[in-house]
PDB file of C-alpha atoms and ligand atoms in Angstrom:
ATOM      1  CA  MET X 218      79.108  86.764  72.228  1.00 47.00           C
ATOM      2  CA  SER X 219      79.260  85.192  75.633  1.00 62.00           C
ATOM      3  CA  ASP X 220      82.985  84.853  76.156  1.00 86.00           C
ATOM      4  CA  LEU X 221      85.284  86.835  78.389  1.00 87.00           C
ATOM      5  CA  SER X 222      86.545  88.943  75.477  1.00 87.00           C
ATOM      6  CA  SER X 223      83.106  90.579  75.315  1.00 93.00           C
ATOM      7  CA  ILE X 224      83.570  92.010  78.812  1.00 97.00           C
ATOM      8  CA  ASP X 225      84.750  95.609  78.899  1.00 98.00           C
ATOM      9  CA  LEU X 226      86.797  96.461  81.998  1.00 98.00           C
ATOM     10  CA  SER X 227      87.951  99.864  80.713  1.00 98.00           C
ATOM     11  CA  VAL X 228      87.437 102.970  82.790  1.00 98.00           C
ATOM     12  CA  SER X 229      86.913 106.501  81.489  1.00 98.00           C
ATOM     13  CA  TRP X 230      87.744 109.199  84.022  1.00 98.00           C
ATOM     14  CA  LEU X 231      90.064 112.154  84.490  1.00 98.00           C
ATOM     15  CA  GLY X 232      89.650 112.931  80.793  1.00 97.00           C
ATOM     16  CA  GLN X 233      91.073 109.633  79.594  1.00 97.00           C
ATOM     17  CA  THR X 234      90.211 105.992  79.185  1.00 98.00           C
ATOM     18  CA  MET X 235      92.384 103.391  80.811  1.00 98.00           C
ATOM     19  CA  PRO X 236      92.352  99.771  79.688  1.00 98.00           C
ATOM     20  CA  GLY X 237      91.128  98.265  82.952  1.00 98.00           C
ATOM     21  CA  CYS X 238      90.099  99.168  86.463  1.00 98.00           C
ATOM     22  CA  LEU X 239      92.923  97.738  88.584  1.00 99.00           C
ATOM     23  CA  TYR X 240      96.215  99.229  89.668  1.00 99.00           C
ATOM     24  CA  ASN X 241      98.584  99.139  92.587  1.00 99.00           C
ATOM     25  CA  ALA X 242      97.957 100.800  95.936  1.00 98.00           C
ATOM     26  CA  SER X 243     100.630 103.344  96.690  1.00 98.00           C
ATOM     27  CA  GLY X 244     103.276 101.706  98.830  1.00 98.00           C
ATOM     28  CA  VAL X 245     103.261  98.367  97.061  1.00 98.00           C
ATOM     29  CA  TRP X 246     105.550  97.575  94.106  1.00 98.00           C
ATOM     30  CA  CYS X 247     106.252 101.226  93.515  1.00 98.00           C
ATOM     31  CA  ARG X 248     109.309 102.382  95.442  1.00 98.00           C
ATOM     32  CA  GLU X 249     111.886 101.428  92.804  1.00 98.00           C
ATOM     33  CA  GLU X 250     111.681 102.297  89.133  1.00 98.00           C
ATOM     34  CA  ALA X 251     111.945  98.591  88.277  1.00 98.00           C
ATOM     35  CA  GLU X 252     108.868  97.902  90.419  1.00 98.00           C
ATOM     36  CA  LEU X 253     106.919 100.753  88.827  1.00 99.00           C
ATOM     37  CA  GLU X 254     107.812  99.433  85.389  1.00 98.00           C
ATOM     38  CA  ALA X 255     106.810  95.903  86.409  1.00 98.00           C
ATOM     39  CA  VAL X 256     103.384  97.242  87.340  1.00 98.00           C
ATOM     40  CA  ARG X 257     103.121  99.302  84.142  1.00 98.00           C
ATOM     41  CA  THR X 258     103.962  96.327  81.940  1.00 98.00           C
ATOM     42  CA  SER X 259     101.637  93.966  83.822  1.00 98.00           C
ATOM     43  CA  ALA X 260      97.849  93.782  83.383  1.00 98.00           C
ATOM     44  CA  ALA X 261      97.468  96.766  85.715  1.00 99.00           C
ATOM     45  CA  ALA X 262      95.586  99.653  84.120  1.00 99.00           C
ATOM     46  CA  ALA X 263      97.514 102.475  85.784  1.00 99.00           C
ATOM     47  CA  VAL X 264     100.548 103.030  87.991  1.00 99.00           C
ATOM     48  CA  ILE X 265     100.973 104.927  91.228  1.00 99.00           C
ATOM     49  CA  SER X 266     104.300 105.671  92.877  1.00 99.00           C
ATOM     50  CA  LYS X 267     105.317 105.258  96.491  1.00 98.00           C
ATOM     51  CA  SER X 268     104.322 108.257  98.599  1.00 98.00           C
ATOM     52  CA  ALA X 269     107.142 110.720  98.103  1.00 98.00           C
ATOM     53  CA  THR X 270     108.544 113.070 100.659  1.00 98.00           C
ATOM     54  CA  LEU X 271     110.621 116.033  99.581  1.00 98.00           C
ATOM     55  CA  SER X 272     113.834 114.326 100.699  1.00 98.00           C
ATOM     56  CA  ALA X 273     114.544 110.614 100.578  1.00 98.00           C
ATOM     57  CA  ARG X 274     113.684 108.592 103.706  1.00 98.00           C
ATOM     58  CA  GLU X 275     114.941 105.259 104.991  1.00 98.00           C
ATOM     59  CA  GLY X 276     111.675 104.685 106.810  1.00 98.00           C
ATOM     60  CA  ASN X 277     111.148 102.888 110.104  1.00 98.00           C
ATOM     61  CA  PRO X 278     113.379 100.153 111.541  1.00 98.00           C
ATOM     62  CA  GLU X 279     112.855  96.519 110.514  1.00 98.00           C
ATOM     63  CA  PRO X 280     110.884  94.360 110.903  1.00 98.00           C
ATOM     64  CA  ARG X 281     108.224  96.745 109.652  1.00 98.00           C
ATOM     65  CA  TYR X 282     105.957  94.472 107.608  1.00 98.00           C
ATOM     66  CA  HIS X 283     104.347  91.270 108.812  1.00 98.00           C
ATOM     67  CA  ARG X 284     102.079  88.942 106.880  1.00 98.00           C
ATOM     68  CA  THR X 285      99.215  87.250 108.704  1.00 98.00           C
ATOM     69  CA  ALA X 286      96.548  84.746 107.713  1.00 98.00           C
ATOM     70  CA  LEU X 287      94.119  87.637 107.260  1.00 98.00           C
ATOM     71  CA  GLY X 288      96.375  90.160 105.583  1.00 98.00           C
ATOM     72  CA  SER X 289      99.164  92.359 106.855  1.00 98.00           C
ATOM     73  CA  ILE X 290     100.357  94.856 109.387  1.00 98.00           C
ATOM     74  CA  ASN X 291     102.936  97.443 108.390  1.00 98.00           C
ATOM     75  CA  SER X 292     104.722 100.435 109.735  1.00 98.00           C
ATOM     76  CA  MET X 293     107.000 101.279 106.851  1.00 98.00           C
ATOM     77  CA  GLY X 294     107.391 104.954 107.745  1.00 98.00           C
ATOM     78  CA  LEU X 295     107.422 106.276 104.183  1.00 98.00           C
ATOM     79  CA  PRO X 296     110.685 104.821 102.906  1.00 98.00           C
ATOM     80  CA  ASN X 297     111.156 106.442  99.492  1.00 98.00           C
ATOM     81  CA  HIS X 298     113.777 107.907  97.191  1.00 99.00           C
ATOM     82  CA  GLY X 299     112.514 111.455  97.490  1.00 99.00           C
ATOM     83  CA  PHE X 300     110.286 113.469  95.186  1.00 99.00           C
ATOM     84  CA  ALA X 301     112.993 114.156  92.567  1.00 99.00           C
ATOM     85  CA  TYR X 302     113.352 110.410  91.890  1.00 99.00           C
ATOM     86  CA  TYR X 303     109.649 109.956  91.138  1.00 99.00           C
ATOM     87  CA  LEU X 304     109.494 113.204  89.168  1.00 99.00           C
ATOM     88  CA  ASP X 305     112.368 111.956  87.060  1.00 99.00           C
ATOM     89  CA  TYR X 306     110.455 108.717  86.474  1.00 99.00           C
ATOM     90  CA  ALA X 307     107.383 110.775  85.540  1.00 99.00           C
ATOM     91  CA  ARG X 308     109.457 112.699  82.991  1.00 98.00           C
ATOM     92  CA  ARG X 309     110.499 109.441  81.314  1.00 98.00           C
ATOM     93  CA  TYR X 310     107.186 107.595  81.732  1.00 98.00           C
ATOM     94  CA  ASP X 311     105.640 106.111  78.591  1.00 98.00           C
ATOM     95  CA  TYR X 312     102.296 107.932  78.663  1.00 98.00           C
ATOM     96  CA  GLY X 313     101.589 106.465  75.231  1.00 98.00           C
ATOM     97  CA  CYS X 314     100.956 103.100  76.896  1.00 98.00           C
ATOM     98  CA  GLY X 315      97.499 104.383  77.828  1.00 98.00           C
ATOM     99  CA  LYS X 316      97.989 103.758  81.555  1.00 98.00           C
ATOM    100  CA  PRO X 317      97.814 106.919  83.659  1.00 98.00           C
ATOM    101  CA  LEU X 318     100.641 107.651  86.062  1.00 98.00           C
ATOM    102  CA  PHE X 319      99.707 108.891  89.522  1.00 99.00           C
ATOM    103  CA  LEU X 320     102.323 110.396  91.813  1.00 99.00           C
ATOM    104  CA  SER X 321     101.607 109.904  95.490  1.00 99.00           C
ATOM    105  CA  LEU X 322     102.829 112.807  97.617  1.00 98.00           C
ATOM    106  CA  SER X 323     103.173 112.728 101.371  1.00 98.00           C
ATOM    107  CA  GLY X 324     105.100 115.792 102.468  1.00 98.00           C
ATOM    108  CA  MET X 325     106.253 115.934 106.056  1.00 98.00           C
ATOM    109  CA  THR X 326     104.851 119.480 106.165  1.00 98.00           C
ATOM    110  CA  LEU X 327     102.270 121.424 104.202  1.00 98.00           C
ATOM    111  CA  ASP X 328     105.079 123.457 102.672  1.00 98.00           C
ATOM    112  CA  ASP X 329     106.746 120.271 101.428  1.00 98.00           C
ATOM    113  CA  ASN X 330     103.515 119.211  99.739  1.00 98.00           C
ATOM    114  CA  LEU X 331     103.177 122.637  98.138  1.00 98.00           C
ATOM    115  CA  ILE X 332     106.752 122.581  96.848  1.00 98.00           C
ATOM    116  CA  MET X 333     106.144 119.158  95.282  1.00 98.00           C
ATOM    117  CA  LEU X 334     102.849 120.246  93.723  1.00 98.00           C
ATOM    118  CA  ARG X 335     104.340 123.447  92.319  1.00 98.00           C
ATOM    119  CA  THR X 336     107.344 121.597  90.946  1.00 98.00           C
ATOM    120  CA  LEU X 337     105.124 119.005  89.320  1.00 98.00           C
ATOM    121  CA  ALA X 338     102.956 121.754  87.845  1.00 98.00           C
ATOM    122  CA  ALA X 339     106.016 123.517  86.430  1.00 98.00           C
ATOM    123  CA  ALA X 340     107.136 120.250  84.818  1.00 98.00           C
ATOM    124  CA  GLY X 341     103.941 120.234  82.732  1.00 98.00           C
ATOM    125  CA  LEU X 342     103.564 116.448  82.765  1.00 98.00           C
ATOM    126  CA  PRO X 343     100.355 114.419  82.470  1.00 98.00           C
ATOM    127  CA  ALA X 344     101.077 112.702  85.806  1.00 98.00           C
ATOM    128  CA  ILE X 345      98.272 113.181  88.326  1.00 98.00           C
ATOM    129  CA  PRO X 346      98.965 113.795  92.026  1.00 99.00           C
ATOM    130  CA  GLU X 347      97.298 111.763  94.767  1.00 98.00           C
ATOM    131  CA  VAL X 348      98.110 113.543  98.012  1.00 98.00           C
ATOM    132  CA  ASN X 349      98.343 111.162 100.918  1.00 98.00           C
ATOM    133  CA  LEU X 350      96.425 112.557 103.897  1.00 98.00           C
ATOM    134  CA  SER X 351      96.538 109.337 105.817  1.00 97.00           C
ATOM    135  CA  CYS X 352      99.896 107.691 106.536  1.00 97.00           C
ATOM    136  CA  PRO X 353      99.569 106.284 110.062  1.00 97.00           C
ATOM    137  CA  ASN X 354     103.188 105.242 110.439  1.00 96.00           C
ATOM    138  CA  VAL X 355     105.367 108.272 111.048  1.00 96.00           C
ATOM    139  CA  PRO X 356     105.929 108.487 114.813  1.00 94.00           C
ATOM    140  CA  GLY X 357     104.743 111.834 116.156  1.00 94.00           C
ATOM    141  CA  LYS X 358     102.933 112.785 112.935  1.00 94.00           C
ATOM    142  CA  PRO X 359      99.150 112.354 113.155  1.00 95.00           C
ATOM    143  CA  GLN X 360      97.079 111.390 110.128  1.00 97.00           C
ATOM    144  CA  LEU X 361      96.079 114.650 108.465  1.00 97.00           C
ATOM    145  CA  GLY X 362      92.737 113.294 107.328  1.00 98.00           C
ATOM    146  CA  TYR X 363      91.566 112.999 110.936  1.00 98.00           C
ATOM    147  CA  ASP X 364      92.162 116.721 111.522  1.00 98.00           C
ATOM    148  CA  PHE X 365      89.401 118.497 109.645  1.00 98.00           C
ATOM    149  CA  VAL X 366      90.718 122.011 110.268  1.00 98.00           C
ATOM    150  CA  THR X 367      94.201 121.222 108.979  1.00 98.00           C
ATOM    151  CA  THR X 368      92.754 119.279 106.037  1.00 98.00           C
ATOM    152  CA  THR X 369      90.703 122.327 105.079  1.00 98.00           C
ATOM    153  CA  GLU X 370      93.788 124.532 105.165  1.00 98.00           C
ATOM    154  CA  ALA X 371      95.779 121.978 103.181  1.00 98.00           C
ATOM    155  CA  LEU X 372      93.169 121.619 100.419  1.00 98.00           C
ATOM    156  CA  ASN X 373      92.851 125.396 100.093  1.00 98.00           C
ATOM    157  CA  ALA X 374      96.610 125.586  99.660  1.00 98.00           C
ATOM    158  CA  PHE X 375      96.692 122.644  97.212  1.00 98.00           C
ATOM    159  CA  ASP X 376      94.153 124.458  95.040  1.00 98.00           C
ATOM    160  CA  ARG X 377      96.523 127.420  94.811  1.00 98.00           C
ATOM    161  CA  ALA X 378      99.634 125.317  94.143  1.00 98.00           C
ATOM    162  CA  TRP X 379      98.253 122.873  91.598  1.00 98.00           C
ATOM    163  CA  PRO X 380      96.244 123.991  88.544  1.00 98.00           C
ATOM    164  CA  GLY X 381      94.793 120.668  87.433  1.00 98.00           C
ATOM    165  CA  ARG X 382      92.789 117.743  88.720  1.00 98.00           C
ATOM    166  CA  TYR X 383      94.105 115.868  91.702  1.00 98.00           C
ATOM    167  CA  GLY X 384      93.111 113.340  94.312  1.00 99.00           C
ATOM    168  CA  VAL X 385      93.640 112.588  97.977  1.00 99.00           C
ATOM    169  CA  LYS X 386      94.104 109.331  99.822  1.00 99.00           C
ATOM    170  CA  LEU X 387      91.949 109.234 102.903  1.00 98.00           C
ATOM    171  CA  PRO X 388      92.169 107.291 106.126  1.00 98.00           C
ATOM    172  CA  PRO X 389      89.196 105.102 106.996  1.00 98.00           C
ATOM    173  CA  TYR X 390      86.327 106.823 108.801  1.00 99.00           C
ATOM    174  CA  PHE X 391      84.046 104.981 111.160  1.00 98.00           C
ATOM    175  CA  ASP X 392      81.175 107.311 111.952  1.00 98.00           C
ATOM    176  CA  PRO X 393      78.502 108.878 109.737  1.00 98.00           C
ATOM    177  CA  ALA X 394      79.221 112.282 111.281  1.00 98.00           C
ATOM    178  CA  HIS X 395      82.819 112.034 110.109  1.00 98.00           C
ATOM    179  CA  PHE X 396      81.835 110.916 106.595  1.00 98.00           C
ATOM    180  CA  ALA X 397      79.547 113.933 106.356  1.00 98.00           C
ATOM    181  CA  ALA X 398      82.070 116.392 107.792  1.00 98.00           C
ATOM    182  CA  MET X 399      84.854 115.245 105.498  1.00 98.00           C
ATOM    183  CA  ALA X 400      82.554 115.182 102.457  1.00 99.00           C
ATOM    184  CA  ASP X 401      81.508 118.745 103.215  1.00 98.00           C
ATOM    185  CA  ILE X 402      85.165 119.798 103.129  1.00 98.00           C
ATOM    186  CA  LEU X 403      86.000 117.829  99.970  1.00 99.00           C
ATOM    187  CA  ASN X 404      82.955 119.131  98.093  1.00 98.00           C
ATOM    188  CA  ARG X 405      84.300 122.672  98.323  1.00 98.00           C
ATOM    189  CA  HIS X 406      87.142 121.768  95.935  1.00 98.00           C
ATOM    190  CA  PRO X 407      85.943 121.229  92.350  1.00 98.00           C
ATOM    191  CA  ARG X 408      89.393 120.229  91.048  1.00 98.00           C
ATOM    192  CA  LEU X 409      89.666 117.566  93.711  1.00 98.00           C
ATOM    193  CA  ALA X 410      88.578 114.924  91.220  1.00 98.00           C
ATOM    194  CA  PHE X 411      88.960 111.709  93.186  1.00 99.00           C
ATOM    195  CA  VAL X 412      89.400 110.297  96.654  1.00 98.00           C
ATOM    196  CA  THR X 413      91.066 106.989  97.358  1.00 99.00           C
ATOM    197  CA  CYS X 414      89.398 105.038 100.153  1.00 98.00           C
ATOM    198  CA  ILE X 415      91.076 103.712 102.209  1.00 98.00           C
ATOM    199  CA  ASN X 416      94.594 103.774 103.528  1.00 98.00           C
ATOM    200  CA  SER X 417      95.392 101.011 105.999  1.00 98.00           C
ATOM    201  CA  ILE X 418      93.430 100.931 109.240  1.00 98.00           C
ATOM    202  CA  GLY X 419      96.020 102.627 111.381  1.00 98.00           C
ATOM    203  CA  ASN X 420      97.561 101.501 114.624  1.00 98.00           C
ATOM    204  CA  GLY X 421      96.368  97.938 114.856  1.00 98.00           C
ATOM    205  CA  LEU X 422      98.314  95.449 116.933  1.00 98.00           C
ATOM    206  CA  VAL X 423      99.124  91.904 115.827  1.00 98.00           C
ATOM    207  CA  VAL X 424     100.335  89.627 118.628  1.00 98.00           C
ATOM    208  CA  ASP X 425     102.332  86.436 118.179  1.00 98.00           C
ATOM    209  CA  VAL X 426     101.271  83.937 120.833  1.00 98.00           C
ATOM    210  CA  ASP X 427     104.369  81.719 120.617  1.00 98.00           C
ATOM    211  CA  SER X 428     106.834  84.518 121.263  1.00 98.00           C
ATOM    212  CA  GLU X 429     104.342  86.564 123.301  1.00 98.00           C
ATOM    213  CA  SER X 430     105.500  89.498 121.244  1.00 98.00           C
ATOM    214  CA  VAL X 431     104.416  92.122 118.829  1.00 99.00           C
ATOM    215  CA  THR X 432     105.272  91.351 115.180  1.00 98.00           C
ATOM    216  CA  ILE X 433     106.770  94.618 113.923  1.00 98.00           C
ATOM    217  CA  LYS X 434     109.339  96.848 115.592  1.00 98.00           C
ATOM    218  CA  PRO X 435     108.174 100.467 115.062  1.00 98.00           C
ATOM    219  CA  LYS X 436     105.775 102.095 117.512  1.00 98.00           C
ATOM    220  CA  ASP X 437     106.020  99.103 119.871  1.00 98.00           C
ATOM    221  CA  GLY X 438     104.138  96.993 117.351  1.00 98.00           C
ATOM    222  CA  LEU X 439     101.392  99.372 116.214  1.00 98.00           C
ATOM    223  CA  GLY X 440     100.869  99.436 112.470  1.00 98.00           C
ATOM    224  CA  GLY X 441      98.437  99.809 109.602  1.00 98.00           C
ATOM    225  CA  LEU X 442      96.250  96.817 108.802  1.00 98.00           C
ATOM    226  CA  GLY X 443      95.608  95.661 105.246  1.00 98.00           C
ATOM    227  CA  GLY X 444      93.986  92.681 103.553  1.00 98.00           C
ATOM    228  CA  ASP X 445      90.915  90.822 104.777  1.00 98.00           C
ATOM    229  CA  TYR X 446      90.810  92.839 108.010  1.00 98.00           C
ATOM    230  CA  VAL X 447      89.925  96.008 106.159  1.00 98.00           C
ATOM    231  CA  LEU X 448      87.530  94.975 103.365  1.00 99.00           C
ATOM    232  CA  PRO X 449      84.235  95.872 105.116  1.00 99.00           C
ATOM    233  CA  THR X 450      85.625  99.202 106.327  1.00 99.00           C
ATOM    234  CA  ALA X 451      86.978 100.001 102.864  1.00 99.00           C
ATOM    235  CA  LEU X 452      83.629  99.172 101.270  1.00 99.00           C
ATOM    236  CA  ALA X 453      81.774 101.351 103.771  1.00 99.00           C
ATOM    237  CA  ASN X 454      84.057 104.275 102.987  1.00 99.00           C
ATOM    238  CA  VAL X 455      83.731 103.775  99.226  1.00 99.00           C
ATOM    239  CA  ARG X 456      79.939 103.559  99.427  1.00 99.00           C
ATOM    240  CA  GLU X 457      79.511 106.513 101.769  1.00 98.00           C
ATOM    241  CA  PHE X 458      81.822 108.833  99.828  1.00 99.00           C
ATOM    242  CA  TYR X 459      80.277 107.675  96.544  1.00 99.00           C
ATOM    243  CA  ARG X 460      76.946 108.907  97.887  1.00 98.00           C
ATOM    244  CA  LEU X 461      78.329 112.069  99.483  1.00 98.00           C
ATOM    245  CA  LEU X 462      80.669 113.280  96.713  1.00 99.00           C
ATOM    246  CA  PRO X 463      78.613 113.653  93.520  1.00 98.00           C
ATOM    247  CA  GLY X 464      80.796 114.464  90.536  1.00 98.00           C
ATOM    248  CA  LYS X 465      83.936 113.066  92.139  1.00 98.00           C
ATOM    249  CA  ASP X 466      85.395 109.638  91.563  1.00 99.00           C
ATOM    250  CA  ILE X 467      86.106 107.132  94.315  1.00 99.00           C
ATOM    251  CA  VAL X 468      89.062 104.791  94.048  1.00 99.00           C
ATOM    252  CA  GLY X 469      88.491 101.695  96.138  1.00 99.00           C
ATOM    253  CA  CYS X 470      91.416 100.300  98.071  1.00 99.00           C
ATOM    254  CA  GLY X 471      91.314  97.637 100.739  1.00 99.00           C
ATOM    255  CA  GLY X 472      90.987  93.896 100.881  1.00 98.00           C
ATOM    256  CA  VAL X 473      90.997  93.169  97.137  1.00 99.00           C
ATOM    257  CA  LYS X 474      92.460  89.725  96.515  1.00 98.00           C
ATOM    258  CA  SER X 475      90.174  88.354  93.787  1.00 99.00           C
ATOM    259  CA  GLY X 476      87.631  89.458  91.239  1.00 99.00           C
ATOM    260  CA  LYS X 477      84.952  89.157  93.893  1.00 99.00           C
ATOM    261  CA  GLU X 478      86.304  91.955  96.100  1.00 99.00           C
ATOM    262  CA  ALA X 479      86.984  94.125  93.039  1.00 99.00           C
ATOM    263  CA  PHE X 480      83.329  93.602  92.049  1.00 99.00           C
ATOM    264  CA  MET X 481      82.206  94.595  95.566  1.00 99.00           C
ATOM    265  CA  HIS X 482      84.197  97.834  95.438  1.00 99.00           C
ATOM    266  CA  ILE X 483      82.721  98.786  92.057  1.00 99.00           C
ATOM    267  CA  LEU X 484      79.224  97.830  93.200  1.00 99.00           C
ATOM    268  CA  ALA X 485      79.776 100.152  96.168  1.00 99.00           C
ATOM    269  CA  GLY X 486      80.681 102.935  93.738  1.00 99.00           C
ATOM    270  CA  ALA X 487      84.399 102.695  92.993  1.00 99.00           C
ATOM    271  CA  ARG X 488      85.534 104.022  89.617  1.00 99.00           C
ATOM    272  CA  ALA X 489      88.825 102.143  89.841  1.00 99.00           C
ATOM    273  CA  VAL X 490      90.296  99.692  92.321  1.00 99.00           C
ATOM    274  CA  GLN X 491      93.755  99.516  93.871  1.00 99.00           C
ATOM    275  CA  VAL X 492      95.409  96.339  95.077  1.00 99.00           C
ATOM    276  CA  GLY X 493      97.790  96.455  98.043  1.00 98.00           C
ATOM    277  CA  THR X 494      98.372  93.527 100.380  1.00 98.00           C
ATOM    278  CA  CYS X 495      97.539  90.932  97.722  1.00 98.00           C
ATOM    279  CA  LEU X 496      99.990  92.574  95.312  1.00 98.00           C
ATOM    280  CA  HIS X 497     102.638  92.537  98.008  1.00 98.00           C
ATOM    281  CA  HIS X 498     102.179  88.805  98.494  1.00 97.00           C
ATOM    282  CA  GLU X 499     101.592  87.726  94.906  1.00 98.00           C
ATOM    283  CA  GLY X 500     103.411  90.264  92.738  1.00 98.00           C
ATOM    284  CA  PRO X 501     102.133  91.976  89.562  1.00 98.00           C
ATOM    285  CA  ALA X 502     100.765  88.722  88.119  1.00 98.00           C
ATOM    286  CA  ALA X 503      97.864  89.372  90.514  1.00 99.00           C
ATOM    287  CA  PHE X 504      96.421  91.980  88.145  1.00 98.00           C
ATOM    288  CA  ALA X 505      95.784  89.544  85.269  1.00 98.00           C
ATOM    289  CA  ARG X 506      94.299  86.969  87.644  1.00 98.00           C
ATOM    290  CA  ILE X 507      91.984  89.444  89.402  1.00 98.00           C
ATOM    291  CA  ALA X 508      90.911  91.037  86.109  1.00 98.00           C
ATOM    292  CA  ALA X 509      90.087  87.616  84.642  1.00 98.00           C
ATOM    293  CA  GLU X 510      88.100  86.692  87.746  1.00 98.00           C
ATOM    294  CA  LEU X 511      86.218  89.983  87.632  1.00 98.00           C
ATOM    295  CA  ALA X 512      85.406  89.486  83.953  1.00 98.00           C
ATOM    296  CA  ALA X 513      84.211  85.922  84.635  1.00 98.00           C
ATOM    297  CA  LEU X 514      81.980  87.122  87.474  1.00 98.00           C
ATOM    298  CA  MET X 515      80.534  89.864  85.251  1.00 98.00           C
ATOM    299  CA  LEU X 516      79.913  87.372  82.464  1.00 98.00           C
ATOM    300  CA  ALA X 517      78.086  85.058  84.869  1.00 98.00           C
ATOM    301  CA  LYS X 518      75.946  87.955  86.038  1.00 98.00           C
ATOM    302  CA  GLY X 519      75.280  89.288  82.535  1.00 97.00           C
ATOM    303  CA  TYR X 520      77.199  92.561  82.934  1.00 98.00           C
ATOM    304  CA  ARG X 521      79.265  93.687  79.951  1.00 98.00           C
ATOM    305  CA  SER X 522      80.735  96.858  81.406  1.00 98.00           C
ATOM    306  CA  LEU X 523      81.579  98.282  84.818  1.00 98.00           C
ATOM    307  CA  GLU X 524      79.002 101.045  84.265  1.00 98.00           C
ATOM    308  CA  ALA X 525      76.286  98.394  84.272  1.00 98.00           C
ATOM    309  CA  PHE X 526      76.665  97.826  88.012  1.00 98.00           C
ATOM    310  CA  ARG X 527      78.855 100.605  89.426  1.00 98.00           C
ATOM    311  CA  GLY X 528      77.277 102.104  92.527  1.00 98.00           C
ATOM    312  CA  LYS X 529      74.201  99.901  92.239  1.00 98.00           C
ATOM    313  CA  LEU X 530      74.599  98.203  95.596  1.00 98.00           C
ATOM    314  CA  ARG X 531      71.175  97.326  96.922  1.00 98.00           C
ATOM    315  CA  THR X 532      69.960  98.053 100.420  1.00 98.00           C
ATOM    316  CA  LEU X 533      67.361  95.999 102.245  1.00 98.00           C
TER     317      LEU X 533
HETATM  318  C1  LIG M 604     104.197 103.773 105.024  1.00 96.25           C
HETATM  319  O1  LIG M 604     105.168 104.042 104.298  1.00 96.25           O
HETATM  320  O2  LIG M 604     104.295 103.767 106.250  1.00 96.25           O
HETATM  321  C2  LIG M 604     102.883 103.443 104.405  1.00 96.25           C
HETATM  322  C3  LIG M 604     102.319 104.613 103.712  1.00 96.25           C
HETATM  323  C4  LIG M 604     100.920 104.897 104.108  1.00 96.25           C
HETATM  324  O3  LIG M 604     100.284 104.119 104.811  1.00 96.25           O
HETATM  325  O4  LIG M 604     100.414 105.941 103.695  1.00 96.25           O
END
């Protein structure tokens, strides 16, 4: 066969097989239950919820998201309905659909994260936590993933609070010494099964020439960059952690707007691929389009499965 139906985009990881490799990045189409369900019933292969804090948050003042020709800048500030809302969704989630549910957790303190992990563990659900170590948008709260000592303490505590497999969402790193240092920390945690690379590139500044102004209100205009701006940095993080974290899975996130970028992430080593800015702009129909483009690219290259090229990026 040489048609698209012969292309297998399924992904086996975390003890299950999901029907494709694409799902939403936490933060996009996942704050409201209706959005989560729209993702679940689309061509996405999994669902992840908006980063939950223990109590609901309004987030930062508007405008807090701005679209640009190259992507986006945001400083949402973790607006969410609070952990109980997403736990309730997880209790009612249709796990039989074959699409894993990930719950993103972003406690304002370590204790908050531990309470959420323990509560989730007590609920005995198949939902898998992705702990967000990298939100750049809460004024006065640094990104945990840039503080290696605090990250070490947090992961040690997560291991005690949560009995199963889990993942973390990392900020982008920019120096080989930091890749190595973070990998050394992550490798000490066998149940840390996956890392999602990357969150937005934090604290960028987009300037509007006409108004001579910043484009978002929080933090005097500083915000996380997504879209085309971040693709090369995301790929570097995926590739480096793929090489440095044997036995763990890497979820690629950053700059995916077509099958081509999804292919690049998998070539760099990603097990699965999240879509953020493009999903924000296009809605859940993006998953079917990107999956079809990825399948067409694989067909043209003679690859039938993602395993055939995952991590096989060539160097010169
Ligand atoms: C936000 O709510 O500010 C975005 C979340 C994140 O970047 O982790």
